[in-house]
Coordinates of C-alpha atoms in Angstrom, one line a residue:
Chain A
X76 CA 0.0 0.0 0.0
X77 CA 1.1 3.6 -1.0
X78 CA 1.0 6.8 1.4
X79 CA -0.1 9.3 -0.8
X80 CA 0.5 12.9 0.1
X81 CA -2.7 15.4 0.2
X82 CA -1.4 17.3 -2.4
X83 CA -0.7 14.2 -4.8
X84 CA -4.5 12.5 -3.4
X85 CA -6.3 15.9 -3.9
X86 CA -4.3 16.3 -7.4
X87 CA -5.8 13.1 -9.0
X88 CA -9.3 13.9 -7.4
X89 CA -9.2 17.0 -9.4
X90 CA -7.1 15.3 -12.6
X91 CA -10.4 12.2 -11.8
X92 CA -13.1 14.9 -11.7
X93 CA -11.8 17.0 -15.2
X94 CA -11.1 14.2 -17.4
X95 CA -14.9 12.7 -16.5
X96 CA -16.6 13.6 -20.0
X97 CA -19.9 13.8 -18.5
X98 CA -18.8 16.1 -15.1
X99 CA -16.3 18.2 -17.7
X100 CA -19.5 19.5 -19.8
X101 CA -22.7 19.3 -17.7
X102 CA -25.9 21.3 -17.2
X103 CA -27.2 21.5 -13.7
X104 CA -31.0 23.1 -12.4
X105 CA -31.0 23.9 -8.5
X106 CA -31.8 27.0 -6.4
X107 CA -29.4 30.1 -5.4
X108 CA -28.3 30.4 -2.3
X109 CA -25.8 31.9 0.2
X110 CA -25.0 34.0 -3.1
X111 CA -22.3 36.6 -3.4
X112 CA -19.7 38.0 -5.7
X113 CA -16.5 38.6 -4.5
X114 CA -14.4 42.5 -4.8
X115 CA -12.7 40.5 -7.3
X116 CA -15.3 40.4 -9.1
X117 CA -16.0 36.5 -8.9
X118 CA -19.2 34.8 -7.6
X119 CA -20.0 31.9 -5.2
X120 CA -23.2 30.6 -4.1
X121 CA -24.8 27.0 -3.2
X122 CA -26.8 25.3 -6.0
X123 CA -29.3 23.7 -3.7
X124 CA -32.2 21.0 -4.6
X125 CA -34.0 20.0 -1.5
X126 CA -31.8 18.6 0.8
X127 CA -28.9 18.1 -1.8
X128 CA -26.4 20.8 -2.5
X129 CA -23.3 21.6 -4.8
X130 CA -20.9 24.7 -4.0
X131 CA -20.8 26.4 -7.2
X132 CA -18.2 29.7 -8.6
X133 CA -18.3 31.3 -11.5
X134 CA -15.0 33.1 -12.2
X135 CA -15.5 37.1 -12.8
X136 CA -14.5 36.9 -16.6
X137 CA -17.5 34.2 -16.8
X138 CA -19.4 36.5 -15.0
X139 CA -19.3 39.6 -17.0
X140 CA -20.8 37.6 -20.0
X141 CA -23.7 36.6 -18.6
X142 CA -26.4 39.2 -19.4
X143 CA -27.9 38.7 -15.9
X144 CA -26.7 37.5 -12.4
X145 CA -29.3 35.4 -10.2
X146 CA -30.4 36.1 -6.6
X147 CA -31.0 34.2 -3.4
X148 CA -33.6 31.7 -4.2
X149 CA -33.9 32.1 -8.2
X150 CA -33.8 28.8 -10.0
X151 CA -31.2 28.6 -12.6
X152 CA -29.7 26.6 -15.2
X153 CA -26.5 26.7 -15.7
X154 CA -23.3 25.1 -17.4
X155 CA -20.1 24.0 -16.3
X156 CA -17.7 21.8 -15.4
X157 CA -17.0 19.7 -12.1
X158 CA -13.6 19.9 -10.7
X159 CA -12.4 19.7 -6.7
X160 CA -10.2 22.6 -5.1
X161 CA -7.5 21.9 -3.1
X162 CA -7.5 25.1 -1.5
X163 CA -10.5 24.2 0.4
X164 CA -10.9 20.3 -0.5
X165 CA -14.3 20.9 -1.7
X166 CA -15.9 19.6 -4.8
X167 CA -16.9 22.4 -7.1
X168 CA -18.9 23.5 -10.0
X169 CA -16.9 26.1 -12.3
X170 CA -20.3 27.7 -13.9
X171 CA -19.9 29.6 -17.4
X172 CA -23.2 29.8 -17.7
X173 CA -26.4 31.4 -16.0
X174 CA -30.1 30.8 -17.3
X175 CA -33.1 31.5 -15.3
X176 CA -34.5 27.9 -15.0
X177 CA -37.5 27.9 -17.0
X178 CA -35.9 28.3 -20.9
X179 CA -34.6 25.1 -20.9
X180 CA -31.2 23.3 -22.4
X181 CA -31.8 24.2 -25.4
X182 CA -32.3 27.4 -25.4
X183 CA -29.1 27.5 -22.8
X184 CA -27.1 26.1 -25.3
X185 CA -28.2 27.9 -28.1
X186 CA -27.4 31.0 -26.2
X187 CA -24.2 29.3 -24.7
X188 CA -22.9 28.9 -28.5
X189 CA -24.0 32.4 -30.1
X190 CA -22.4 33.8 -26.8
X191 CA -19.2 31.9 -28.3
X192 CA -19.4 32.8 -31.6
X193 CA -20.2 36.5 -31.4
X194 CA -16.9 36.7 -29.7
X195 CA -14.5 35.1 -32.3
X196 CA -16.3 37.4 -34.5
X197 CA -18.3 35.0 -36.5
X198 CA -21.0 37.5 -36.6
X199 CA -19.2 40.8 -37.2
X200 CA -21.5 43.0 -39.3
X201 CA -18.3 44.1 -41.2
X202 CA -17.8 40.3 -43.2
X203 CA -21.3 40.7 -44.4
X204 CA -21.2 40.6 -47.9
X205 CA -23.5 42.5 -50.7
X206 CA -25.6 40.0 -52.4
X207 CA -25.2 40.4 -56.2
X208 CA -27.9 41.9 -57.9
X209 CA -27.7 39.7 -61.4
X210 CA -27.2 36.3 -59.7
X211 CA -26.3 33.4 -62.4
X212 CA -26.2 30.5 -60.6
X213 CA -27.9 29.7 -56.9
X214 CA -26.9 26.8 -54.9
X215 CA -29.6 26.0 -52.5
X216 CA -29.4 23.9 -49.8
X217 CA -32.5 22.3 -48.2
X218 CA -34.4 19.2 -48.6
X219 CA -35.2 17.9 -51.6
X220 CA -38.6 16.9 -50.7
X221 CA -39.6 19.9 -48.0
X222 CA -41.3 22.5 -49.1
X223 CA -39.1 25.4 -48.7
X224 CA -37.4 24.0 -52.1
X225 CA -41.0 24.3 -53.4
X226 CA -41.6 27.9 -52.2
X227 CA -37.8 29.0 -53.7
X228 CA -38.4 27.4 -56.9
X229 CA -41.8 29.0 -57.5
X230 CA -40.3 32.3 -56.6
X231 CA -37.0 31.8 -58.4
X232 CA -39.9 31.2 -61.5
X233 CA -41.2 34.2 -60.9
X234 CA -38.9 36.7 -60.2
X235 CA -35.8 35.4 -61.8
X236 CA -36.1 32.5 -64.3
X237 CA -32.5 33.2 -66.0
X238 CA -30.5 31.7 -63.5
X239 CA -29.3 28.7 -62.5
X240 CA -30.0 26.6 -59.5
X241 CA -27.8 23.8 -57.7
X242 CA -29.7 21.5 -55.3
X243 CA -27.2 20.1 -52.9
X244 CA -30.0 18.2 -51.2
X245 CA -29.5 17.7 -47.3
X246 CA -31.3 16.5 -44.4
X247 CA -32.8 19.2 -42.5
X248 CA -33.7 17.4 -39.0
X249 CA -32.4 15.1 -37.1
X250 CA -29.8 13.2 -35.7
X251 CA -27.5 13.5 -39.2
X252 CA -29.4 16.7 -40.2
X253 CA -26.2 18.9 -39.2
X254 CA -23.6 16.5 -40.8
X255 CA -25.8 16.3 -44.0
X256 CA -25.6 20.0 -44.1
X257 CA -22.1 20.6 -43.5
X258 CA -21.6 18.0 -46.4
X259 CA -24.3 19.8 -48.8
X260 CA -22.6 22.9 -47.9
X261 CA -18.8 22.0 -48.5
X262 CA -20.2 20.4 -52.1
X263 CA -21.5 23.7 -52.9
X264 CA -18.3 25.3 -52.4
X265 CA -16.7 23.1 -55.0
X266 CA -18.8 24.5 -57.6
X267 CA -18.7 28.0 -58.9
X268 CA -22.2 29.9 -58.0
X269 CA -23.5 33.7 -56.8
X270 CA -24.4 33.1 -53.8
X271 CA -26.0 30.3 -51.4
X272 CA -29.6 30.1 -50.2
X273 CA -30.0 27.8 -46.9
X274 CA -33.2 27.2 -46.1
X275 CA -35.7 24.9 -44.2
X276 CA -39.3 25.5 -43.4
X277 CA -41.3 26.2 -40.1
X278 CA -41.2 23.6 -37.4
X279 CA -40.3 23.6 -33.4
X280 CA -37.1 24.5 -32.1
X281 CA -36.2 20.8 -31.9
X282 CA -37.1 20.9 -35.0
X283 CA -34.8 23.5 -36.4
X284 CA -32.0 22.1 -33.9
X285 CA -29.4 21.6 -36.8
X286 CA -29.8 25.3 -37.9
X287 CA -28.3 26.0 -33.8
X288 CA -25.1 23.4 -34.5
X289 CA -21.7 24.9 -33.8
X290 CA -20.5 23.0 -36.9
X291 CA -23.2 24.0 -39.3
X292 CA -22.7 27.8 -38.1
X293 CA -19.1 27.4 -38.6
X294 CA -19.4 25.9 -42.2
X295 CA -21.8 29.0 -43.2
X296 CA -18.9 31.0 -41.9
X297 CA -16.8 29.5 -44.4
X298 CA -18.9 29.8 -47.7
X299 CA -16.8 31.3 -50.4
X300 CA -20.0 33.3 -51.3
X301 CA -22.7 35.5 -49.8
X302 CA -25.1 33.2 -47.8
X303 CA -28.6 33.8 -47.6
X304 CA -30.9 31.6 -44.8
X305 CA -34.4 30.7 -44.3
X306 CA -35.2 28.8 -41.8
X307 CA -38.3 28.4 -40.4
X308 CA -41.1 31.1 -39.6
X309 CA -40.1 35.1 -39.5
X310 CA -40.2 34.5 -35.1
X311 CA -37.7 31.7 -35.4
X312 CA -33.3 32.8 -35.4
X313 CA -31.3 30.5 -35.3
X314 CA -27.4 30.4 -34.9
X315 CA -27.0 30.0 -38.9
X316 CA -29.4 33.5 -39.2
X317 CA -26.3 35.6 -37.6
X318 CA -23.7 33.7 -39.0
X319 CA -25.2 34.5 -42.7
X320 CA -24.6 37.2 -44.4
X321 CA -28.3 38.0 -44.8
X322 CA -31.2 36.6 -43.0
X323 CA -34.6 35.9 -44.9
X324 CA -37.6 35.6 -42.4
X325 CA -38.6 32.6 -45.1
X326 CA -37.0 30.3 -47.7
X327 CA -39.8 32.3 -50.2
X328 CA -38.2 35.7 -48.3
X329 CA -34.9 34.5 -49.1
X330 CA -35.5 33.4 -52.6
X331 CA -37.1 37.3 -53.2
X332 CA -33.6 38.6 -51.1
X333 CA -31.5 36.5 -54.0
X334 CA -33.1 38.0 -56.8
X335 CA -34.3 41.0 -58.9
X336 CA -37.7 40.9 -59.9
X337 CA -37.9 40.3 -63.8
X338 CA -40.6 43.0 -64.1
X339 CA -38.8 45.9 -62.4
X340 CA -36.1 44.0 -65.1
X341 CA -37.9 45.0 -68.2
X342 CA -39.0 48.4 -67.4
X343 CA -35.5 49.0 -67.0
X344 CA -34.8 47.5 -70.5
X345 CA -37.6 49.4 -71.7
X346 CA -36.2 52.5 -70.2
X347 CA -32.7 52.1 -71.0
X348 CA -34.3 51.8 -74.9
X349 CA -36.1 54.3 -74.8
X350 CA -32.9 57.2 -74.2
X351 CA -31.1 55.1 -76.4
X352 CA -33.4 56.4 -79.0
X353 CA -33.8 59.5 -77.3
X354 CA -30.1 60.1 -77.6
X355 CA -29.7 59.2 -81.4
X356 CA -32.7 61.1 -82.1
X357 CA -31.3 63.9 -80.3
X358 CA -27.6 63.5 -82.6
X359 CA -30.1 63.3 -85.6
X360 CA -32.1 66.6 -85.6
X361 CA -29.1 68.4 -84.3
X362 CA -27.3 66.9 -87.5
X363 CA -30.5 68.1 -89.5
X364 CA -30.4 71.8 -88.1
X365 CA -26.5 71.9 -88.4
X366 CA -26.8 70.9 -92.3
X367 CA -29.4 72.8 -93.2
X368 CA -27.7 75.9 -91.3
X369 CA -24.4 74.8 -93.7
X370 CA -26.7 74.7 -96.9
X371 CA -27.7 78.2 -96.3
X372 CA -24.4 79.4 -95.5
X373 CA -23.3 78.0 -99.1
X374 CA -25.8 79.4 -101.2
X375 CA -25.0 82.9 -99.1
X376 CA -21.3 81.6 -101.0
X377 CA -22.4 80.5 -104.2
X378 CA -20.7 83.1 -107.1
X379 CA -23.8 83.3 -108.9
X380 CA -25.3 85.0 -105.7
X381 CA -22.4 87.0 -105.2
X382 CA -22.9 88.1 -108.5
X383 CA -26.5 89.4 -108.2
X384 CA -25.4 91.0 -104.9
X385 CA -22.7 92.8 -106.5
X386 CA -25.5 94.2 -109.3
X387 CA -27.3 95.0 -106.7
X388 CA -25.3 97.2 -105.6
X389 CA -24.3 98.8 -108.3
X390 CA -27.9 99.2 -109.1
X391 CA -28.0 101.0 -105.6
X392 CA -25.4 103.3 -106.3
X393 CA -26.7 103.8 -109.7
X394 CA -29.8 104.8 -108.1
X395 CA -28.1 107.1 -105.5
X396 CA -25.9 109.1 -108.1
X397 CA -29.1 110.0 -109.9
X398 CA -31.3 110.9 -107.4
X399 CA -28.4 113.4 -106.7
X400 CA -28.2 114.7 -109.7
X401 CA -31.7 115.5 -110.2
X402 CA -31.8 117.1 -106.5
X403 CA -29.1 119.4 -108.0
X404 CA -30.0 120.4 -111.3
X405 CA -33.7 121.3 -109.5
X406 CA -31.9 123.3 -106.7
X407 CA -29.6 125.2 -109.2
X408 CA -32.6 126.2 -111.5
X409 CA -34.8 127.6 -108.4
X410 CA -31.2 129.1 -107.9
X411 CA -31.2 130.6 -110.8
X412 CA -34.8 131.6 -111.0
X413 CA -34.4 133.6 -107.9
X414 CA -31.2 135.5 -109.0
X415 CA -33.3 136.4 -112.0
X416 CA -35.9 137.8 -110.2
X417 CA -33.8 139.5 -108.2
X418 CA -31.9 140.8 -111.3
X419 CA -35.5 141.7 -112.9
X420 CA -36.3 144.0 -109.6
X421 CA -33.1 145.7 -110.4
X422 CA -33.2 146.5 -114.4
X423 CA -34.5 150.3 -114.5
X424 CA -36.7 149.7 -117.8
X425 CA -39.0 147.6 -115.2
X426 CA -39.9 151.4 -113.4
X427 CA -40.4 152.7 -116.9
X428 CA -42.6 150.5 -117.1
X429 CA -44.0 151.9 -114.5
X430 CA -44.8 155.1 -116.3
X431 CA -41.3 156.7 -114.6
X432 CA -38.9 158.4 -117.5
X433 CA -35.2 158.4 -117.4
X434 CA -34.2 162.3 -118.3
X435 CA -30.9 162.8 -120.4
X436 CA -28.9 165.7 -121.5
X437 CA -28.2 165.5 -125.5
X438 CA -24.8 163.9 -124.3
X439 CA -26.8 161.2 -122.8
X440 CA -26.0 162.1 -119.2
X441 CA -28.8 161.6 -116.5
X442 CA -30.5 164.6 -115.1
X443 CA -31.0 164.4 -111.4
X444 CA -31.5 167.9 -110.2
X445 CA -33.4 170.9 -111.9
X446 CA -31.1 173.4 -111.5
X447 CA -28.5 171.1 -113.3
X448 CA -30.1 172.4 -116.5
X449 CA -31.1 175.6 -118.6
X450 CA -33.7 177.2 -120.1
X451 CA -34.0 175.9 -123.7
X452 CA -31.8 173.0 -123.1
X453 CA -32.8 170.0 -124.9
X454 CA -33.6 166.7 -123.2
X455 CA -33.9 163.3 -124.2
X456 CA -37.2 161.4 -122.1
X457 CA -36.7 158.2 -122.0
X458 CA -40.1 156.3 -121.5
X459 CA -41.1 152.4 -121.7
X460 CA -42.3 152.6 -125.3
X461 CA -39.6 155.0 -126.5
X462 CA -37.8 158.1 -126.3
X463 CA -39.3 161.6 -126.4
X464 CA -37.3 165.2 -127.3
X465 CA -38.5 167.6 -124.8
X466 CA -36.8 171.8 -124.0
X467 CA -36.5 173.5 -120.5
X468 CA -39.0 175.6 -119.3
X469 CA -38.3 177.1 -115.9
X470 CA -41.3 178.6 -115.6
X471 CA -43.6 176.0 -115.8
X472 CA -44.3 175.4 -111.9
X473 CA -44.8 172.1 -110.5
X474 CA -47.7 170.7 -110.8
X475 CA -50.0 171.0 -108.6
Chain B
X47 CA -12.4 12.4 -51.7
X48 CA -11.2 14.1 -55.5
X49 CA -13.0 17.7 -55.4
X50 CA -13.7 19.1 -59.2
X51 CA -14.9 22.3 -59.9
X52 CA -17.5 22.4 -61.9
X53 CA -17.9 25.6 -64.2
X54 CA -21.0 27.6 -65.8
X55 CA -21.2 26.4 -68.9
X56 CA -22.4 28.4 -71.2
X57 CA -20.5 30.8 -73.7
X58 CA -22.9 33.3 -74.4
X59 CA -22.8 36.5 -72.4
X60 CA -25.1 37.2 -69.5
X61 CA -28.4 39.0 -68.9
X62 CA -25.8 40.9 -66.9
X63 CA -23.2 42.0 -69.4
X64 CA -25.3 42.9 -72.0
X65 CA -27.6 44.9 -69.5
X66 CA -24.4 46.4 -68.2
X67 CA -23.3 46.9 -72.5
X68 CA -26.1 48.5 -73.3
X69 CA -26.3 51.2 -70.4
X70 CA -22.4 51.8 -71.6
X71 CA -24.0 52.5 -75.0
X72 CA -26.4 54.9 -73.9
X73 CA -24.5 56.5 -71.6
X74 CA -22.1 56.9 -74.4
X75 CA -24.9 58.3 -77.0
X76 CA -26.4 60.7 -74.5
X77 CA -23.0 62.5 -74.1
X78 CA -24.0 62.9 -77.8
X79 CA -20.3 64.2 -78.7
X80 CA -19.7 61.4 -80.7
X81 CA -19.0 61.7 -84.5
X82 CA -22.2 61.2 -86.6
X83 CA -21.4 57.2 -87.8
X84 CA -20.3 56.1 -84.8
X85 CA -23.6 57.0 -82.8
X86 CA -25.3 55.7 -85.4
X87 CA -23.1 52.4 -85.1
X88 CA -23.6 52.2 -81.7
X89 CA -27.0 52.7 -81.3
X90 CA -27.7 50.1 -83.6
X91 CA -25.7 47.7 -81.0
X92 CA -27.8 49.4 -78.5
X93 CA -31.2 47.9 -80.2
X94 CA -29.6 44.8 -81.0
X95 CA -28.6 44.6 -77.2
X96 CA -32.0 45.2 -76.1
X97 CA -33.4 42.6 -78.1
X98 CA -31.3 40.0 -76.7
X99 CA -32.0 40.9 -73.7
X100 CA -35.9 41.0 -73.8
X101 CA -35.4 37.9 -75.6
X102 CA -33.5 36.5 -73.0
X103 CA -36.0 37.7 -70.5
X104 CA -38.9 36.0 -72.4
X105 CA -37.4 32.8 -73.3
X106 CA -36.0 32.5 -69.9
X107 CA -36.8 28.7 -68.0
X108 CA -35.3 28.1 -64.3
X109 CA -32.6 25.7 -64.6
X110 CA -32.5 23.0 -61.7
X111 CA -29.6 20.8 -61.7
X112 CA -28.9 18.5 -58.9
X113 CA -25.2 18.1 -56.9
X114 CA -24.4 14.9 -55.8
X115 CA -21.0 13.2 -55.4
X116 CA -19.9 10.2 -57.1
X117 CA -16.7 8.2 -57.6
X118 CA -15.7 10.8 -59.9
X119 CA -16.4 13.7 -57.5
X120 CA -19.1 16.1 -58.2
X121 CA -21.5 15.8 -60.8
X122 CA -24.2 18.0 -61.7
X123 CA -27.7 16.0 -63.2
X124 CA -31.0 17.7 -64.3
X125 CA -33.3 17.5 -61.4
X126 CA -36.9 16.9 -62.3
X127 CA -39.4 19.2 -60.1
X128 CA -42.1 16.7 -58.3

């Protein structure tokens, strides 16, 4: 027999305890009490059932994930393994996880694994990719005989009837349901597609269990292309709906998400041919206005034109020249009219007319004063008709 | 397990290019600074690009195929609805 020191007896309890697969990874349901969290930030309590009781700790980084901490005589769920502390040779159970009682395993797990995931960044809004808007070629994975492939397919008919879809058919419940779709999956991958629909219709949440496995999630996370799911109802997420890059409420939901619609499709083609002719339309009466703009500057060119311009004008200056002419003969004979009246006012035989007499001496020199002459002088009277010999009489008074 | 890749098929171009061709093409015509040929040129390509386009639209039938792995890897068979 062997004396075994605490240390190596209290060792092998502890090495006994951890290697125990069912103690390493066990969910437990009990009552809270004597509970309290340390300054360190760590937290003990007693997990209690009746008379049977289990001293529980949940280390403070554990702790902080947990998006509530219990109180004295709440009944919890939680997960963890069972290991024994030398410190105070007590059995313990190292909790990591906290649920109030009543949501069951597998909701504990589920939240348990998206806790998991979210931290290694499997759901990082960032690595969402953009679903292309043209897809040519679908893979779908679903089963074969559900009808989610129905719902796709009609609305794949509908919507989008150019493309191509891959079936990689899969089991969608059960016991082989998440290996079946890991393997549909990794198929899918080895053939060249747009993007990936996962999909699977309503059912319970046992039902939809393979859509919360760790290594269908992960597989998701590994598609070469954008990942759409569908799984269930719009209420139902499931681990695969975060790990996608876009989550359909419905496999018909995610068959719309995958595709254009092949109406909105045509108006666009109708559209687009429409400004095609617009445009060359457009070119075309432009071209039409610049040509007949060109024609009308050529003729403005031609010689012949130039030719009848240039007579034109000649014509015009023609016309000017004698206008000017005639306005100067007409204003030299009114000219000359006037200075002949003027010349008429100033001819003396015009006041002899006038019954005046010009009176000469014999010599023919003008009489202007009376005294001038003599008695018996002869004088020449010179009157309108003719002239008239007259003598001087002094003594004939004036008359009157 | 041997893993082949299995390729789309089919040589003519996609709804996709030709759509994305023929908005080139009017984008092109509407900066109407082209010489006089060569928008007439194009928008003929334009129409012809439309037409195979609506024609692909109308003659268009969902292809299903089904993915299954043999002996010789992946293989791709015609998968009858119902």
């Amino acid at each position: 027999m062997q004396i075994l020191s605490i240390t190596d007896l209290t060792g092998y309890l502890a090495d006994l305890l951890e290697s125990d697969p069912i103690l390493s990874d066990v969910w437990v349901e009990g009552e809270v009490s004597n509970w309290s969290r340390a300054a360190s930030g760590h937290c003990y309590w007693t997990l209690r059932q009746g008379d049977a009781q289990l001293q529980a700790v949940c280390w403070r980084q554990q702790a902080l994930k947990q998006p509530r901490l219990p109180a004295n005589g709440e009944q919890v769920l939680v997960h963890g393994h069972v290991s024994f502390w030398q410190g105070s040779g007590k059995l313990q159970l190292y909790v990591d996880l906290i649920r109030p009682a009543g949501i069951g395993i597998l909701h504990a797990q589920v939240e348990a694994l998206k806790q998991r995931l979210e931290a290694e960044g499997l759901f990082d809004p960032g690595r969402k990719r953009a679903i292309p808007s043209l897809p040519r070629r679908i893979g779908v994975v679903t089963s074969p005989t559900g009808a989610a492939l129905r719902d796709i397919l009609t609305v794949l008919r509908q919507r989008w009837p150019l493309c191509e879809v891959v079936l990689a058919a899969a089991q969608v419940q059960g016991e082989a349901a998440p290996e079946s779709l890991v393997e549909a999956l990794y198929n899918l991958y080895g053939v060249e597609l747009d993007l990936i629909i996962v999909a699977r219709g309503g059912g319970s949440i046992e039902d939809l269990w393979a859509f919360n496995d760790e290594v269908v999630a992960r597989a998701i996370f590994a598609s070469p292309v954008p990942v759409i799911t569908g799984v269930g109802h719009e209420t139902d997420t499931t681990v695969v709906d975060y790990v996608a890059d876009l989550r359909a409420a419905t496999p018909s939901v995610a068959a719309a998400l995958a595709t254009p619609n092949i109406a909105e499709l045509r108006n666009e083609l109708q559209l687009s041919t429409e400004r095609l002719r617009e445009a060359v339309e457009l070119q075309l009466s432009e071209g039409r206005d610049d040509l007949v703009q060109a024609m009308r500057q050529l003729q403005h060119l031609a010689p012949q034109s130039r030719l009848d311009r240039d007579r034109q004008t000649v014509q015009q200056l023609r016309d000017r020249i004698q206008r000017g002419l005639t306005t100067h003969i007409a204003f030299q004979k009114l000219n000359l009219r006037g200075t002949r009246q003027q010349l008429e006012m100033l001819n003396p035989r015009a006041t002899l007319a006038r019954g005046y007499a010009v009176v000469r001496r014999a010599d023919g020199s003008v009489v202007l004063s009376p005294e001038s002459v003599a008695d018996g002088d002869e004088l020449l009277l010179e009157l309108r008709d003719g002239v008239l010999g007259a003598r001087v009489d002094h003594g004939i008074g004036p008359i009157g | 397990m041997p893993r082949k890749t299995a390729t789309a098929g089919d040589a003519t171009p996609s709804y996709e290019a030709l759509m994305q061709r023929l908005q080139h093409v009017v984008e092109r015509l509407e900066t109407g600074e082209l010489p006089l040929a060569e928008a007439l040129a194009l928008y003929e390509e334009g129409v012809a690009l439309s037409t195979r386009c609506q024609q692909l639209l109308d003659a268009a039938e969902l292809r299903i195929q089904q993915l299954s792995v043999g002996v010789d890897g992946l293989t791709m068979t015609p998968w009858a609805d119902e």
